[in-house]
């Protein structure tokens, strides 16, 4: 989708669709009254008849029947005037793109109200439209059947600073392209999207000023004693990869961050085999890794003033004759030992390696993203990710970044009460807890490998993959977490 900034007069817009954002109060505004007059009172009549109240996510479509050059007029709800949030603008952009696609419109114009021509709003509108426009059509033989808007014009009135707005649009484009990459990686079928494939995609996508990618194969993984990754990979025909990405800013780095993503390219459970229904969507299990690769891929253009290390341990989790068995013990490079009671709790086993390596670099903070537990879905559903952290300041910042991004996070406790649940009879710890509080015991397991480094763990098992369409994404991989992390990085 192309996004253009153009100076417009609403009554002269020739796009197939003219979108006008309104709050509940805006319905009384002069602009809406002028448009209503142009449409011979039909707009006002329809507002009444439909009970349109300008709720966020709501819209009202009116055909102009030649009364003005635009084919259709779309009122787009922004919610209550008093408690407007940035995310409402993103939703408005998404609604515009969706309605335009339904009309098979090639071009839509979104009118930026004069008092809202600030970069954050422009960014949010553009981002919403771009996110809505994402399609995964690689495997459709009739690729054209997915209607998508081609051009969105952001209509501004005379006298606004277009350079600032152009930068805002660029930011939206970067975020949307990082998200699209993450979604593509998740949506790709698991027999194609192997560990080697993920590594190739990281190499291909992470290029540019200051960004380097190094891929470790099995030999190097053995040399580095990444014992968790090797143990999980034992049951597979595909060799593992450990993807190592690093961004260095041009100038001095104010901070050093590590981002770590779970890269299980398919989770069958291993010998602790999952039932068939639970396996249907288990190509999603590298969504954390995909998010990290997506974020890294845009850092040269985003140019944050921080050094960013991105780590993705990657393998599938399968049960062949060589597979690890319940009762096996893994000895990590740090010396710590883990008894594997359930081979389906594999994510934490490979994250342990990556957290250990990242912690050794003494970053200012590290953040891991993982589709880690079904228990987190039980607790928070599919719309929210669980946030665990040993650092309140980091947790608060992530919560704020998530709110602005429209990615819901909810903090859950690293409750010491459950530490004894991961004690083992024979090793230092075991990889499953006592049955309940599964999201917490998984997080406590990870914490064993982070030392004193400020750290946050996002359990994205719920929101990483959508079984129903949303305004900002179709069914399938969502790219959840990418925009929260980009917000965090651009604040540094
Ligand atoms: N990848 C799964 C978690 C998951 C479940 C993600 C559903 C998305 C949707 C993870 O590896 C897993 O299997 N976890 C087990 C842990 C248990 C064996 C302690 C789970 O949640 O059942
Ligand atoms: Mn599993
Ligand atoms: Zn898994």
Coordinates of C-alpha atoms and ligand atoms in Angstrom, one line a residue:
X1 CA 0.0 0.0 0.0
X2 CA 1.2 3.4 -0.9
X3 CA 0.7 6.3 1.5
X4 CA 0.7 9.8 0.2
X5 CA 0.4 13.1 1.9
X6 CA -1.6 15.6 0.0
X7 CA -3.2 19.0 0.5
X8 CA -6.9 18.6 0.1
X9 CA -10.3 20.3 0.1
X10 CA -12.8 17.7 1.2
X11 CA -15.5 18.6 -1.3
X12 CA -13.0 18.2 -4.1
X13 CA -11.5 14.8 -3.2
X14 CA -11.8 12.4 -6.2
X15 CA -10.9 9.2 -4.4
X16 CA -13.4 6.3 -4.4
X17 CA -13.6 6.8 -0.6
X18 CA -13.3 9.8 1.6
X19 CA -12.9 9.0 5.2
X20 CA -13.7 11.6 7.8
X21 CA -12.8 10.7 11.4
X22 CA -15.2 12.0 14.1
X23 CA -15.6 11.8 17.8
X24 CA -19.0 11.7 19.5
X25 CA -18.8 15.5 19.7
X26 CA -17.5 15.8 16.1
X27 CA -20.9 14.7 14.8
X28 CA -22.1 18.2 15.5
X29 CA -19.1 19.9 13.9
X30 CA -19.2 22.3 11.0
X31 CA -17.4 19.9 8.7
X32 CA -20.0 17.2 9.1
X33 CA -22.8 19.7 8.7
X34 CA -21.2 21.0 5.5
X35 CA -20.8 17.4 4.1
X36 CA -24.4 16.7 5.1
X37 CA -25.6 19.7 3.1
X38 CA -23.6 18.5 0.1
X39 CA -25.4 15.2 0.4
X40 CA -28.8 16.9 0.6
X41 CA -29.3 15.9 4.2
X42 CA -28.8 12.1 3.6
X43 CA -25.8 11.9 5.9
X44 CA -27.7 13.3 8.9
X45 CA -30.6 11.1 8.2
X46 CA -28.4 8.0 8.1
X47 CA -26.6 9.0 11.3
X48 CA -30.0 9.1 13.0
X49 CA -31.4 6.0 11.4
X50 CA -28.3 3.8 12.1
X51 CA -27.7 5.2 15.6
X52 CA -24.1 5.9 14.7
X53 CA -22.4 7.3 17.8
X54 CA -18.8 7.5 16.6
X55 CA -17.6 4.6 18.7
X56 CA -14.0 3.6 18.3
X57 CA -13.9 0.9 15.6
X58 CA -17.4 1.9 14.2
X59 CA -18.1 3.5 10.9
X60 CA -20.9 4.7 8.7
X61 CA -20.7 4.4 4.9
X62 CA -22.7 6.7 2.6
X63 CA -22.8 6.6 -1.2
X64 CA -22.5 10.1 -2.6
X65 CA -24.4 9.3 -5.8
X66 CA -22.5 12.0 -7.6
X67 CA -23.3 14.8 -5.1
X68 CA -19.5 15.1 -4.6
X69 CA -16.5 13.8 -6.6
X70 CA -15.7 11.1 -4.0
X71 CA -17.7 7.9 -4.6
X72 CA -18.4 7.1 -0.9
X73 CA -18.1 9.0 2.3
X74 CA -17.1 7.2 5.4
X75 CA -17.5 8.5 8.9
X76 CA -15.0 6.8 11.1
X77 CA -15.5 6.7 14.9
X78 CA -12.8 7.8 17.2
X79 CA -14.8 7.2 20.4
X80 CA -15.5 9.8 23.2
X81 CA -13.9 13.2 22.7
X82 CA -12.6 13.2 26.3
X83 CA -10.8 10.0 26.4
X84 CA -9.3 9.6 23.0
X85 CA -6.2 7.4 22.8
X86 CA -3.5 7.1 20.2
X87 CA -4.8 3.6 19.5
X88 CA -8.2 5.0 18.3
X89 CA -6.4 6.7 15.4
X90 CA -4.7 3.4 14.5
X91 CA -8.2 1.8 14.6
X92 CA -9.6 4.5 12.4
X93 CA -6.8 4.0 9.8
X94 CA -7.6 0.2 9.9
X95 CA -11.3 0.8 9.5
X96 CA -10.7 3.0 6.5
X97 CA -8.5 0.4 4.8
X98 CA -11.0 -2.3 5.5
X99 CA -14.0 -0.4 4.1
X100 CA -12.0 0.7 1.1
X101 CA -11.0 -2.9 0.4
X102 CA -14.6 -4.0 0.6
X103 CA -15.5 -1.4 -2.0
X104 CA -12.5 -2.6 -4.1
X105 CA -11.4 1.1 -4.0
X106 CA -8.0 1.7 -5.4
X107 CA -7.6 5.0 -3.6
X108 CA -9.0 6.3 -0.3
X109 CA -8.5 9.7 1.3
X110 CA -8.4 10.1 5.0
X111 CA -9.0 13.5 6.2
X112 CA -6.6 14.6 9.0
X113 CA -8.5 17.2 11.1
X114 CA -6.6 20.4 11.4
X115 CA -6.0 20.1 15.2
X116 CA -4.6 16.6 14.9
X117 CA -1.9 17.0 12.3
X118 CA 0.7 15.9 14.7
X119 CA 3.2 13.2 13.9
X120 CA 2.0 10.6 16.4
X121 CA -1.6 10.7 15.0
X122 CA -0.4 10.6 11.4
X123 CA 1.8 7.6 12.2
X124 CA -1.0 5.8 14.0
X125 CA -3.5 6.3 11.1
X126 CA -0.9 5.1 8.5
X127 CA 0.1 2.2 10.6
X128 CA -3.5 1.1 11.2
X129 CA -4.1 1.1 7.4
X130 CA -0.9 -0.8 6.6
X131 CA -1.5 -3.4 9.3
X132 CA -5.1 -3.9 8.0
X133 CA -3.8 -4.3 4.5
X134 CA -1.5 -7.3 5.3
X135 CA -2.4 -10.4 3.4
X136 CA -0.7 -13.8 3.2
X137 CA -1.4 -14.9 -0.3
X138 CA 1.7 -16.9 -1.3
X139 CA -0.2 -20.1 -1.3
X140 CA -3.4 -18.9 -3.0
X141 CA -3.7 -20.0 -6.6
X142 CA -6.1 -17.1 -7.2
X143 CA -3.8 -14.5 -5.6
X144 CA -6.0 -11.6 -6.7
X145 CA -9.0 -12.6 -4.6
X146 CA -7.7 -10.8 -1.6
X147 CA -8.9 -7.2 -2.1
X148 CA -6.5 -4.6 -0.6
X149 CA -6.3 -0.9 -0.8
X150 CA -3.6 0.4 -3.1
X151 CA -3.2 4.0 -2.2
X152 CA -4.1 5.9 1.0
X153 CA -4.0 9.6 0.8
X154 CA -3.6 11.4 4.1
X155 CA -5.4 14.6 3.3
X156 CA -4.0 17.6 5.1
X157 CA -5.1 21.2 4.9
X158 CA -2.8 24.0 3.9
X159 CA -0.1 25.2 6.2
X160 CA 1.0 22.1 8.0
X161 CA 4.6 21.1 8.2
X162 CA 4.8 18.3 5.6
X163 CA 8.4 17.2 6.5
X164 CA 7.4 16.2 10.0
X165 CA 4.4 14.3 8.6
X166 CA 6.5 12.5 6.0
X167 CA 8.7 11.3 8.8
X168 CA 5.7 10.1 10.7
X169 CA 4.5 8.1 7.7
X170 CA 8.0 6.6 7.3
X171 CA 7.9 5.4 10.9
X172 CA 4.6 3.7 10.3
X173 CA 5.9 2.1 7.2
X174 CA 8.9 0.7 9.1
X175 CA 6.7 -0.7 11.9
X176 CA 4.3 -2.3 9.4
X177 CA 7.1 -3.9 7.4
X178 CA 8.7 -5.3 10.6
X179 CA 5.3 -6.7 11.6
X180 CA 4.6 -8.1 8.1
X181 CA 8.0 -9.9 8.1
X182 CA 7.1 -11.5 11.5
X183 CA 3.7 -12.5 10.2
X184 CA 5.1 -14.0 7.0
X185 CA 7.6 -16.1 9.0
X186 CA 4.8 -17.4 11.3
X187 CA 2.3 -18.1 8.5
X188 CA 4.8 -20.1 6.4
X189 CA 4.1 -23.8 6.7
X190 CA 6.3 -25.6 9.2
X191 CA 8.0 -28.0 6.8
X192 CA 9.2 -25.0 4.8
X193 CA 9.9 -22.7 7.8
X194 CA 12.6 -24.8 9.4
X195 CA 15.4 -23.6 11.6
X196 CA 17.6 -23.2 8.5
X197 CA 14.9 -21.3 6.7
X198 CA 14.5 -18.9 9.7
X199 CA 18.2 -18.3 9.6
X200 CA 18.2 -17.6 5.8
X201 CA 15.4 -15.2 6.3
X202 CA 17.2 -13.4 9.1
X203 CA 20.3 -13.2 6.8
X204 CA 18.2 -11.9 3.9
X205 CA 16.1 -9.4 5.9
X206 CA 18.7 -8.0 8.4
X207 CA 21.0 -6.0 6.3
X208 CA 22.1 -2.4 6.3
X209 CA 24.1 0.1 8.3
X210 CA 25.3 -1.3 11.6
X211 CA 23.4 -4.6 11.4
X212 CA 25.2 -8.0 11.4
X213 CA 23.9 -11.5 11.4
X214 CA 25.8 -14.6 12.3
X215 CA 24.2 -18.1 12.1
X216 CA 25.5 -20.9 14.2
X217 CA 25.0 -24.4 12.9
X218 CA 25.1 -27.7 14.9
X219 CA 28.9 -27.8 15.2
X220 CA 29.1 -24.3 16.6
X221 CA 26.1 -24.9 18.9
X222 CA 27.9 -28.0 20.3
X223 CA 31.1 -26.0 20.8
X224 CA 29.2 -23.3 22.6
X225 CA 27.5 -26.0 24.7
X226 CA 24.0 -24.8 24.0
X227 CA 22.7 -28.0 25.7
X228 CA 19.0 -27.1 25.8
X229 CA 18.8 -26.4 22.0
X230 CA 20.7 -29.7 21.3
X231 CA 18.4 -31.7 23.6
X232 CA 15.2 -30.4 22.0
X233 CA 16.7 -30.9 18.6
X234 CA 17.6 -34.6 19.3
X235 CA 14.3 -35.9 18.0
X236 CA 14.4 -34.0 14.7
X237 CA 15.8 -34.6 11.2
X238 CA 16.4 -30.9 10.8
X239 CA 19.6 -29.4 12.2
X240 CA 19.2 -26.6 14.7
X241 CA 20.3 -23.0 14.2
X242 CA 21.3 -20.3 16.6
X243 CA 20.7 -16.9 15.1
X244 CA 22.8 -14.1 16.4
X245 CA 22.0 -10.5 15.2
X246 CA 23.6 -7.4 16.4
X247 CA 22.8 -3.7 15.7
X248 CA 25.3 -1.0 16.5
X249 CA 24.3 2.7 16.2
X250 CA 26.5 5.0 14.2
X251 CA 27.2 7.2 17.2
X252 CA 27.8 6.1 20.7
X253 CA 25.3 3.7 22.2
X254 CA 23.4 5.0 25.2
X255 CA 22.2 1.6 26.2
X256 CA 22.7 -2.0 25.4
X257 CA 19.6 -4.3 25.0
X258 CA 19.2 -7.9 24.3
X259 CA 16.1 -9.3 22.6
X260 CA 15.5 -13.0 22.6
X261 CA 12.8 -15.0 20.7
X262 CA 11.7 -18.5 21.0
X263 CA 12.2 -20.2 17.7
X264 CA 10.4 -23.6 17.8
X265 CA 9.5 -24.0 14.2
X266 CA 7.0 -26.7 15.0
X267 CA 6.0 -28.0 18.4
X268 CA 4.6 -31.6 18.3
X269 CA 5.4 -31.9 22.0
X270 CA 8.2 -34.4 21.4
X271 CA 7.8 -37.7 23.1
X272 CA 5.3 -36.0 25.4
X273 CA 3.2 -35.8 22.3
X274 CA 0.4 -33.3 21.9
X275 CA -3.1 -34.3 20.8
X276 CA -3.8 -33.7 17.1
X277 CA -6.0 -30.6 17.7
X278 CA -3.4 -28.9 19.8
X279 CA -0.8 -29.4 17.0
X280 CA -2.9 -27.7 14.3
X281 CA -1.4 -24.3 14.8
X282 CA 2.0 -25.2 16.3
X283 CA 3.8 -23.6 13.4
X284 CA 3.2 -20.5 15.5
X285 CA 5.8 -21.6 18.1
X286 CA 8.5 -19.4 16.5
X287 CA 6.4 -16.2 16.8
X288 CA 8.8 -14.8 19.4
X289 CA 11.8 -15.4 17.2
X290 CA 9.9 -14.0 14.2
X291 CA 9.1 -10.8 16.2
X292 CA 12.8 -10.4 17.1
X293 CA 13.8 -10.9 13.5
X294 CA 11.1 -8.4 12.4
X295 CA 12.3 -5.8 14.9
X296 CA 16.0 -6.2 14.0
X297 CA 15.3 -5.9 10.3
X298 CA 14.2 -2.3 10.6
X299 CA 16.8 -1.0 13.1
X300 CA 19.2 0.5 10.5
X301 CA 16.4 2.7 9.3
X302 CA 14.9 3.4 12.8
X303 CA 18.4 4.1 14.0
X304 CA 17.9 3.9 17.8
X305 CA 20.8 5.1 19.9
X306 CA 21.2 1.7 21.5
X307 CA 23.2 -1.4 20.8
X308 CA 20.7 -4.2 20.3
X309 CA 21.5 -7.9 20.4
X310 CA 18.9 -10.3 18.9
X311 CA 19.1 -14.0 19.7
X312 CA 16.9 -16.7 18.3
X313 CA 17.5 -20.4 19.1
X314 CA 15.7 -22.4 16.4
X315 CA 14.7 -26.0 16.0
X316 CA 11.5 -28.0 15.7
X317 CA 10.3 -30.3 18.6
X318 CA 9.7 -33.8 17.2
X319 CA 9.7 -37.4 18.6
X320 CA 12.0 -39.7 16.6
X321 CA 14.0 -42.5 18.0
X322 CA 16.8 -40.1 19.1
X323 CA 14.4 -37.8 20.9
X324 CA 15.1 -36.7 24.5
X325 CA 13.0 -38.6 27.0
X326 CA 11.2 -37.6 30.1
X327 CA 13.7 -38.2 32.9
X328 CA 16.7 -37.1 30.9
X329 CA 18.9 -34.5 32.4
X330 CA 20.4 -31.5 30.6
X331 CA 23.7 -30.0 31.8
X332 CA 23.9 -26.3 30.7
X333 CA 27.0 -24.4 29.9
X334 CA 26.7 -22.6 33.2
X335 CA 26.8 -26.0 35.0
X336 CA 23.2 -25.8 36.0
X337 CA 21.3 -29.1 35.5
X338 CA 17.7 -29.5 34.4
X339 CA 15.6 -32.7 34.6
X340 CA 13.2 -32.9 31.6
X341 CA 9.9 -34.2 33.0
X342 CA 7.9 -33.2 30.0
X343 CA 9.4 -32.8 26.5
X344 CA 6.5 -30.5 25.6
X345 CA 7.9 -27.8 27.9
X346 CA 10.7 -27.3 25.3
X347 CA 10.6 -23.5 24.9
X348 CA 12.1 -22.8 28.3
X349 CA 14.9 -25.3 27.5
X350 CA 16.1 -23.5 24.5
X351 CA 15.5 -20.0 25.9
X352 CA 17.8 -21.0 28.9
X353 CA 20.7 -21.2 26.5
X354 CA 20.0 -17.8 24.9
X355 CA 19.3 -16.0 28.2
X356 CA 22.6 -17.4 29.5
X357 CA 24.6 -16.0 26.5
X358 CA 22.8 -12.7 26.6
X359 CA 23.3 -12.2 30.4
X360 CA 27.0 -12.8 29.9
X361 CA 27.1 -9.7 27.8
X362 CA 25.8 -7.7 30.8
X363 CA 23.2 -5.7 28.8
X364 CA 21.2 -2.9 30.5
X365 CA 18.2 -5.1 30.0
X366 CA 17.0 -8.1 28.2
X367 CA 13.6 -9.0 26.9
X368 CA 12.4 -12.4 25.7
X369 CA 9.3 -13.1 23.7
X370 CA 7.9 -16.6 23.7
X371 CA 4.8 -18.6 22.9
X372 CA 5.6 -20.3 26.1
X373 CA 2.5 -21.7 27.9
X374 CA -1.1 -22.7 27.3
X375 CA -1.6 -21.7 30.9
X376 CA -1.0 -18.0 30.0
X377 CA -3.9 -18.3 27.5
X378 CA -6.1 -19.7 30.3
X379 CA -5.2 -16.8 32.4
X380 CA -5.3 -13.9 29.9
X381 CA -7.0 -15.2 26.8
X382 CA -5.9 -14.5 23.2
X383 CA -5.9 -10.7 23.4
X384 CA -3.3 -10.1 26.1
X385 CA 0.3 -11.3 26.7
X386 CA 1.6 -12.1 30.1
X387 CA 4.4 -9.8 31.3
X388 CA 6.9 -11.1 33.9
X389 CA 9.8 -9.0 35.1
X390 CA 12.4 -8.8 37.8
X391 CA 12.5 -5.0 37.3
X392 CA 9.5 -2.7 38.0
X393 CA 10.8 0.2 35.9
X394 CA 11.3 -2.0 32.9
X395 CA 7.9 -3.6 33.4
X396 CA 6.2 -0.2 33.6
X397 CA 7.9 1.0 30.5
X398 CA 6.9 -2.1 28.6
X399 CA 3.3 -1.7 29.7
X400 CA 3.3 2.0 28.5
X401 CA 4.8 1.0 25.1
X402 CA 2.3 -1.8 24.7
X403 CA -0.6 0.6 25.5
X404 CA 0.6 3.0 22.8
X405 CA 1.1 0.2 20.3
X406 CA -2.3 -1.2 21.0
X407 CA -0.7 -4.5 22.1
X408 CA -2.2 -5.5 25.5
X409 CA 0.1 -6.7 28.2
X410 CA -0.8 -7.7 31.7
X411 CA 1.8 -8.2 34.4
X412 CA 1.8 -11.5 36.3
X413 CA 4.0 -12.2 39.3
X414 CA 7.3 -14.1 39.6
X415 CA 5.8 -15.5 42.7
X416 CA 8.4 -17.0 45.0
X417 CA 5.7 -19.2 46.5
X418 CA 5.9 -21.4 43.5
X419 CA 9.7 -21.8 43.3
X420 CA 9.6 -25.1 45.0
X421 CA 7.3 -26.4 42.3
X422 CA 10.3 -26.6 39.9
X423 CA 12.6 -28.4 42.3
X424 CA 13.8 -31.8 41.0
X425 CA 14.6 -34.9 42.9
X426 CA 17.8 -35.5 41.0
X427 CA 18.9 -32.3 39.2
X428 CA 19.0 -28.6 40.2
X429 CA 15.5 -27.9 38.7
X430 CA 13.0 -29.6 36.5
X431 CA 11.2 -28.2 33.4
X432 CA 7.6 -28.3 34.7
X433 CA 5.9 -27.1 37.7
X434 CA 3.3 -28.6 40.0
X435 CA 0.3 -28.4 37.6
X436 CA -1.3 -25.1 38.3
X437 CA 0.2 -21.6 37.8
X438 CA 1.9 -22.9 34.7
X439 CA 2.7 -19.5 33.2
X440 CA 4.3 -18.5 36.5
X441 CA 6.4 -21.6 36.9
X442 CA 7.6 -21.3 33.3
X443 CA 8.7 -17.7 34.0
X444 CA 10.4 -18.8 37.2
X445 CA 12.3 -21.4 35.2
X446 CA 13.5 -18.7 32.8
X447 CA 14.5 -16.5 35.7
X448 CA 17.0 -19.1 36.8
X449 CA 19.1 -18.1 33.8
X450 CA 19.0 -14.3 33.9
X451 CA 21.2 -13.6 36.9
X452 CA 21.0 -9.9 38.0
X453 CA 20.2 -8.5 34.6
X454 CA 17.0 -6.4 34.4
X455 CA 14.8 -8.7 32.4
X456 CA 11.3 -9.1 31.1
X457 CA 9.5 -12.1 29.7
X458 CA 6.5 -11.8 27.4
X459 CA 4.4 -14.9 27.2
X460 CA 2.7 -14.3 23.8
X461 CA 1.1 -17.8 23.5
X462 CA -2.3 -16.1 23.3
X463 CA -2.0 -13.1 21.0
X464 CA 0.7 -14.4 18.6
X465 CA -1.7 -16.2 16.4
X466 CA -5.3 -15.1 15.7
X467 CA -8.2 -17.5 15.1
X468 CA -10.4 -14.6 14.2
X469 CA -9.9 -11.5 12.1
X470 CA -9.2 -8.3 13.9
X471 CA -9.0 -4.7 12.5
X472 CA -5.2 -4.7 12.6
X473 CA -4.7 -8.2 11.3
X474 CA -6.3 -11.1 9.5
X475 CA -6.3 -14.7 10.9
X476 CA -2.9 -16.2 11.5
X477 CA 0.3 -14.8 12.7
X478 CA -0.1 -11.3 14.2
X479 CA 3.4 -10.1 14.7
X480 CA 2.5 -9.4 18.3
X481 CA 5.2 -7.7 20.3
X482 CA 7.0 -6.1 17.4
X483 CA 5.5 -2.6 17.8
X484 CA 5.8 -2.6 21.6
X485 CA 9.6 -3.3 21.2
X486 CA 9.9 -0.7 18.4
X487 CA 8.3 1.9 20.7
X488 CA 10.7 1.0 23.5
X489 CA 13.7 1.3 21.2
X490 CA 12.7 4.6 19.7
X491 CA 12.4 6.1 23.2
X492 CA 15.9 5.3 24.2
Ligands
LIG1 N1 4.2 -24.0 22.6 C1 3.6 -24.4 23.7 C2 2.7 -23.4 24.3 C3 1.5 -23.0 23.5 C4 0.3 -23.6 23.7 C5 1.6 -21.9 22.7 C6 -0.8 -23.2 22.9 C7 0.5 -21.5 21.9 C8 -0.7 -22.1 22.1 C9 4.6 -24.9 24.7 O1 5.8 -25.4 24.3 C10 3.9 -26.0 25.5 O2 3.7 -27.0 25.0 N2 3.7 -25.8 26.8 C11 3.1 -26.7 27.6 C12 3.9 -26.7 28.9 C13 3.5 -27.8 29.9 C14 4.0 -29.2 29.3 C15 4.2 -27.6 31.2 C16 1.7 -26.3 27.9 O3 1.4 -25.1 27.9 O4 0.8 -27.2 27.9
LIG2 MN1 5.7 -27.5 23.8
LIG3 ZN1 6.3 -24.8 22.4

